[in-house]
PDB file of N, CA and C in Angstrom:
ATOM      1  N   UNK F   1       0.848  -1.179   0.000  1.00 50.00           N
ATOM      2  CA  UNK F   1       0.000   0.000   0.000  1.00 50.00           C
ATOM      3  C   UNK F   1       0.893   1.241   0.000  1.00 50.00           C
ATOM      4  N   UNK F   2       0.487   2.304  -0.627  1.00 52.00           N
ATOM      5  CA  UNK F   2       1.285   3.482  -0.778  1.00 52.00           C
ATOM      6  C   UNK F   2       0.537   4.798  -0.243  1.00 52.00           C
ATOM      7  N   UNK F   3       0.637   5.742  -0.491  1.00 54.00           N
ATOM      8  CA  UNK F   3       0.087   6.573   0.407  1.00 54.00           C
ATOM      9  C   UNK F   3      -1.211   7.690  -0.475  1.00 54.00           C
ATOM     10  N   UNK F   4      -1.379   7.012  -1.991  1.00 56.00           N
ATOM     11  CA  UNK F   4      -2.421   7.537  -2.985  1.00 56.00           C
ATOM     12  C   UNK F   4      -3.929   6.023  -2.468  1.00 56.00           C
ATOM     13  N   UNK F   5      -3.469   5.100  -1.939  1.00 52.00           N
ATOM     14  CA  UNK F   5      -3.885   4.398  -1.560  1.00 52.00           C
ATOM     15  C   UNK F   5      -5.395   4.621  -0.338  1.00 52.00           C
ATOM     16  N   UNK F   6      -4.498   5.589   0.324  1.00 62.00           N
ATOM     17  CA  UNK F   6      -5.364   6.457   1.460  1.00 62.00           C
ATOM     18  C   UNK F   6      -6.065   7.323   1.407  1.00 62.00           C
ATOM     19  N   UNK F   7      -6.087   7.825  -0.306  1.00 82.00           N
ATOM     20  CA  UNK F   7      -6.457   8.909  -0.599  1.00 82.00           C
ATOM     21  C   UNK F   7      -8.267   8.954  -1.001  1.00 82.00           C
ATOM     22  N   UNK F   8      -8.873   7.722  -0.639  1.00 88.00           N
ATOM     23  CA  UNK F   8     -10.062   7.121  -1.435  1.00 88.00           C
ATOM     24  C   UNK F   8     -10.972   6.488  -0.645  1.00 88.00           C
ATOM     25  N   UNK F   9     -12.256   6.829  -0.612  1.00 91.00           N
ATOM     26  CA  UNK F   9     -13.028   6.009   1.022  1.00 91.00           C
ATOM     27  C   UNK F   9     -12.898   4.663   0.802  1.00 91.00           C
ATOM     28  N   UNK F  10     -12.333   3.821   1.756  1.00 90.00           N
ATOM     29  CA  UNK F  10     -12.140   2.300   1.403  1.00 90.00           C
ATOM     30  C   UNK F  10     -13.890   1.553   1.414  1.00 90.00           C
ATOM     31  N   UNK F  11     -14.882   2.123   1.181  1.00 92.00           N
ATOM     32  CA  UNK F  11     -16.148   1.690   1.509  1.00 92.00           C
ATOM     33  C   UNK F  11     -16.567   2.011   0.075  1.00 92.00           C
ATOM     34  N   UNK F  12     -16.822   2.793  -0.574  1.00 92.00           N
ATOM     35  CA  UNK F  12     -17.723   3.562  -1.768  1.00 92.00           C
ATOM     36  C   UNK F  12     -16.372   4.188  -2.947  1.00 92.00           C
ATOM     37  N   UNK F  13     -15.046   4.378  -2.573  1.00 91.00           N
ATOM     38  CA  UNK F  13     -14.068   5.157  -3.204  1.00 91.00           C
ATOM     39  C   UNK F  13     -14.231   6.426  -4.355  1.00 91.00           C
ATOM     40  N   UNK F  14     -15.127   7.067  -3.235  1.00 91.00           N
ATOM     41  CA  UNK F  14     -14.791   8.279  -3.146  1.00 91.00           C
ATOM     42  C   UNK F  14     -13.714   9.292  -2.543  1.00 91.00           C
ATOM     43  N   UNK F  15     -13.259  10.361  -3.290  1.00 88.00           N
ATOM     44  CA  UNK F  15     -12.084  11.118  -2.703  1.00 88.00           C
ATOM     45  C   UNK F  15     -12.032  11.592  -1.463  1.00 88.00           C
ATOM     46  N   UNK F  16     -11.170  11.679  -0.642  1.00 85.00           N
ATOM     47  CA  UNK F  16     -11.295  12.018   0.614  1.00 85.00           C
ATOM     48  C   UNK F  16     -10.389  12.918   0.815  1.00 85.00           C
ATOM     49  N   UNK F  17     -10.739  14.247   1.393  1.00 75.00           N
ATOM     50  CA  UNK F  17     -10.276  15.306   1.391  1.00 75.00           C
ATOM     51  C   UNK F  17      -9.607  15.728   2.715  1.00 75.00           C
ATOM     52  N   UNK F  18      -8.960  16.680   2.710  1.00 67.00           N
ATOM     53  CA  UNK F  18      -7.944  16.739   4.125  1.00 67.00           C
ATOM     54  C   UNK F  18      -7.164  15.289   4.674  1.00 67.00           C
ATOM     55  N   UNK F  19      -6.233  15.175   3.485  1.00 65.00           N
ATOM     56  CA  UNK F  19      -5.659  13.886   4.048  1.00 65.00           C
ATOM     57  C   UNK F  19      -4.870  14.084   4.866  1.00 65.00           C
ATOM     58  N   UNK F  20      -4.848  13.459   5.948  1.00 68.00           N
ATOM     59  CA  UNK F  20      -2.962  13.177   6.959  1.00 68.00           C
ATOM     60  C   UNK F  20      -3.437  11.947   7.841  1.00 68.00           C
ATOM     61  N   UNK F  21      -2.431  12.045   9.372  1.00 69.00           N
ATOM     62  CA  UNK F  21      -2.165  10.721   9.234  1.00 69.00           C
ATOM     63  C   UNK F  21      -3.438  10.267  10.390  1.00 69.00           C
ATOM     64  N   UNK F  22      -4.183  11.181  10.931  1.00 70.00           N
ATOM     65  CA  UNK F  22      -4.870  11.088  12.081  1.00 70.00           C
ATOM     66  C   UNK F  22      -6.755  11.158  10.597  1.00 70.00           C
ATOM     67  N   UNK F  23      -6.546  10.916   9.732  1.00 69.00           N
ATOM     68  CA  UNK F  23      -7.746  11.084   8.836  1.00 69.00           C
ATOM     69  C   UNK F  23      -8.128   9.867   8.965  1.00 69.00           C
ATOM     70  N   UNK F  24      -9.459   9.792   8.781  1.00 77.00           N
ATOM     71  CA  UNK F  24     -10.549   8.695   8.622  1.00 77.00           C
ATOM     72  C   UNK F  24     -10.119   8.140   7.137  1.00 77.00           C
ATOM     73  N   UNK F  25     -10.886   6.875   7.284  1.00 87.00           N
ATOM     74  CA  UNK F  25     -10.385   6.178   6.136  1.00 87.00           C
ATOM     75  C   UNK F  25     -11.667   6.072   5.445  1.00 87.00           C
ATOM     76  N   UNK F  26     -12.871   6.497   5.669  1.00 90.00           N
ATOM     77  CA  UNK F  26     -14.123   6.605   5.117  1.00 90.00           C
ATOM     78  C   UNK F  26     -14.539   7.765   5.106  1.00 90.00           C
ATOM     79  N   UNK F  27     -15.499   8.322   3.800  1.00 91.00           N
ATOM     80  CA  UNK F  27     -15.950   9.665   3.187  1.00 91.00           C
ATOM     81  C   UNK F  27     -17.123   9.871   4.488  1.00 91.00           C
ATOM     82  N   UNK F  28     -17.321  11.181   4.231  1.00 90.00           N
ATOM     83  CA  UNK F  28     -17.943  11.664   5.307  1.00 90.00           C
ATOM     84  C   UNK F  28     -19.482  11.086   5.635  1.00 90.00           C
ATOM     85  N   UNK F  29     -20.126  10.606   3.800  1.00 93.00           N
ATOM     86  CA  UNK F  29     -21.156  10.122   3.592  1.00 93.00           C
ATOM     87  C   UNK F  29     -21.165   9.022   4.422  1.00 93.00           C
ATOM     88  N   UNK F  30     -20.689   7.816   4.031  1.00 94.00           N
ATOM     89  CA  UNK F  30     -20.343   6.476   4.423  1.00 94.00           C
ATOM     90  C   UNK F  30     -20.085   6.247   5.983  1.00 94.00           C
ATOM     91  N   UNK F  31     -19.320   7.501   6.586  1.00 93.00           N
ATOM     92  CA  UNK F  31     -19.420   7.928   8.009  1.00 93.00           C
ATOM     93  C   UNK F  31     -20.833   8.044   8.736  1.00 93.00           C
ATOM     94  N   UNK F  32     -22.005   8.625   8.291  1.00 95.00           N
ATOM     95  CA  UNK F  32     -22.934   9.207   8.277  1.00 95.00           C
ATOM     96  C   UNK F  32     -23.730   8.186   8.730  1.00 95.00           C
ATOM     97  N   UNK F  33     -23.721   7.500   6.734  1.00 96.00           N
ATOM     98  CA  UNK F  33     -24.125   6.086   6.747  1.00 96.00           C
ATOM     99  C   UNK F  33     -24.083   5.151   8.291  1.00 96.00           C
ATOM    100  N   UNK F  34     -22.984   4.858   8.096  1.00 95.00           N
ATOM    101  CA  UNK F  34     -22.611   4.023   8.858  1.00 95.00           C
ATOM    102  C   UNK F  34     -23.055   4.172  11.132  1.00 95.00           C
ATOM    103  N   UNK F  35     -23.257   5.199  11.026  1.00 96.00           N
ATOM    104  CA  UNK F  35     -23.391   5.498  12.470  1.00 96.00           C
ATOM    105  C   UNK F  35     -25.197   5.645  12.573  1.00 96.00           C
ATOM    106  N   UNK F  36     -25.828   5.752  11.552  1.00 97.00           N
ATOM    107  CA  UNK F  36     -27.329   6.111  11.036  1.00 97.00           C
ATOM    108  C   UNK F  36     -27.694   4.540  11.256  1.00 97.00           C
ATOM    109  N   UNK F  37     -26.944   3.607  11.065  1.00 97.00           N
ATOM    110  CA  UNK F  37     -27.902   2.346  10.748  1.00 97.00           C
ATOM    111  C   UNK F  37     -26.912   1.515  11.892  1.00 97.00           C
ATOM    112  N   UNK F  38     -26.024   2.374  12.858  1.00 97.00           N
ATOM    113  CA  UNK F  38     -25.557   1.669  13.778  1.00 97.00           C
ATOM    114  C   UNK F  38     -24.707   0.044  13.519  1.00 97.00           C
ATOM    115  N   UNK F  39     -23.751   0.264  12.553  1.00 96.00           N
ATOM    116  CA  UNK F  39     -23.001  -0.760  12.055  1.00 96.00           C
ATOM    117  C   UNK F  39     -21.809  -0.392  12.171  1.00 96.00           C
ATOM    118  N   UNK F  40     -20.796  -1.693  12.224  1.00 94.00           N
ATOM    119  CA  UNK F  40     -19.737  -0.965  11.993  1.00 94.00           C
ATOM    120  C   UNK F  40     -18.991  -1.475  10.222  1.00 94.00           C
ATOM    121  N   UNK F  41     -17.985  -0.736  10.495  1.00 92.00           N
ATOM    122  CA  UNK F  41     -17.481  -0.747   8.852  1.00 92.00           C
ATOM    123  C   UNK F  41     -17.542  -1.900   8.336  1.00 92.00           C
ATOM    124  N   UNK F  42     -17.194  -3.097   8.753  1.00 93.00           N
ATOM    125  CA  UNK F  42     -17.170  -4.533   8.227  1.00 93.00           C
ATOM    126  C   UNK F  42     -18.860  -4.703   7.732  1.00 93.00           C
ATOM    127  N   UNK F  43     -19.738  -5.008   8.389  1.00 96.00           N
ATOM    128  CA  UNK F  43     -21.079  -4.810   8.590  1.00 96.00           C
ATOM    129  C   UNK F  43     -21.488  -3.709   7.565  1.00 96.00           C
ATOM    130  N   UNK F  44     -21.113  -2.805   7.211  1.00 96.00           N
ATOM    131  CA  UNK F  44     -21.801  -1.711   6.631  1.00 96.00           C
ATOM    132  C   UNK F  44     -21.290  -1.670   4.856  1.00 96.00           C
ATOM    133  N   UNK F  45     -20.121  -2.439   4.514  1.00 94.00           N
ATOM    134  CA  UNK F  45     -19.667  -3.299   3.284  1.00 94.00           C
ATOM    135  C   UNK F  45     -20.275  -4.105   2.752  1.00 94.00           C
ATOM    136  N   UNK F  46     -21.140  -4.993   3.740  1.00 95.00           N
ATOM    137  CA  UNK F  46     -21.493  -6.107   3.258  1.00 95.00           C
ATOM    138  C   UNK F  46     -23.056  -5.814   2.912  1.00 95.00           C
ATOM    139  N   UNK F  47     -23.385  -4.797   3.665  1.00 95.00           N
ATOM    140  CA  UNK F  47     -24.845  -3.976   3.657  1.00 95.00           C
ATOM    141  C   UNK F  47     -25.368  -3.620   2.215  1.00 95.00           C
ATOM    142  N   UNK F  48     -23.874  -2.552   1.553  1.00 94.00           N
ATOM    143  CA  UNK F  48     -24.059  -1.751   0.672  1.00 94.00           C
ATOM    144  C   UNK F  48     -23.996  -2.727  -0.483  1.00 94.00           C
ATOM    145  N   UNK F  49     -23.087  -4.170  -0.354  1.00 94.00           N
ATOM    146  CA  UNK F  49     -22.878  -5.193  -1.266  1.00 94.00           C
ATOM    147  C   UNK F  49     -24.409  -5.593  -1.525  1.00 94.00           C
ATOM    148  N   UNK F  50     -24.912  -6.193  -0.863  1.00 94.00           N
ATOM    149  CA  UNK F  50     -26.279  -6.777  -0.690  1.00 94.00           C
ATOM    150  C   UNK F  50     -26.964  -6.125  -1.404  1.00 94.00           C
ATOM    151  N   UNK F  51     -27.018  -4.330  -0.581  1.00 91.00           N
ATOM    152  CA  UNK F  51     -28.048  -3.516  -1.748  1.00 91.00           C
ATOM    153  C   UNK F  51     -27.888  -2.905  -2.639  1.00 91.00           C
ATOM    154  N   UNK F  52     -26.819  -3.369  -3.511  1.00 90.00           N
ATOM    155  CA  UNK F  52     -26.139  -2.888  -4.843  1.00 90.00           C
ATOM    156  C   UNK F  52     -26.600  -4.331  -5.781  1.00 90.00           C
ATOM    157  N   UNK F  53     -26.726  -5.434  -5.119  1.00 92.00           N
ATOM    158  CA  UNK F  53     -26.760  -7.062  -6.116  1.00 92.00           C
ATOM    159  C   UNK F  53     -28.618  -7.000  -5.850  1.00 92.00           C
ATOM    160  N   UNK F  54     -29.146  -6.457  -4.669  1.00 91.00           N
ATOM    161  CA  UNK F  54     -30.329  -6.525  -4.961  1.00 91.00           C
ATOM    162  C   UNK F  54     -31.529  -5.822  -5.576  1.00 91.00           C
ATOM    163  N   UNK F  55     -30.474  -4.434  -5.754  1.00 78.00           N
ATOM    164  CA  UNK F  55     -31.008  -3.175  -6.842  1.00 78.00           C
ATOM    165  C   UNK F  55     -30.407  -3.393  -8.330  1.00 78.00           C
ATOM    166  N   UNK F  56     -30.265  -4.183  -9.381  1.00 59.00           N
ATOM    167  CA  UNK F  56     -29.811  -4.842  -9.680  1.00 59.00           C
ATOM    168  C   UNK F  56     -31.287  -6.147 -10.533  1.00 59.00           C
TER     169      UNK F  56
END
């Protein structure tokens, strides 16, 4: 992994802005997301998987 690597929400990869080293690794949306439906990140991957194959 390199450090353009970090630059991308690891959930949706979208750009993520104000990078350094104390930055979240998820977009602010996906943040949002994720605390709204009370999941955590593992859980909230497999969520968006599901309702991407079942919209579809």
């Amino acid at each position: 992994m390199n450090e353009k690597d970090f630059e991308k929400c690891e959930i949706c990869g979208a750009d993520l802005i104000g990078i350094g080293p104390d930055s979240p690794l998820y977009c602010e949306k996906c943040i949002a997301e994720m605390e709204k439906l009370s999941m955590s990140p593992e859980k909230y991957k497999q969520y968006r998987e599901i309702r991407e194959t079942m919209g579809k």
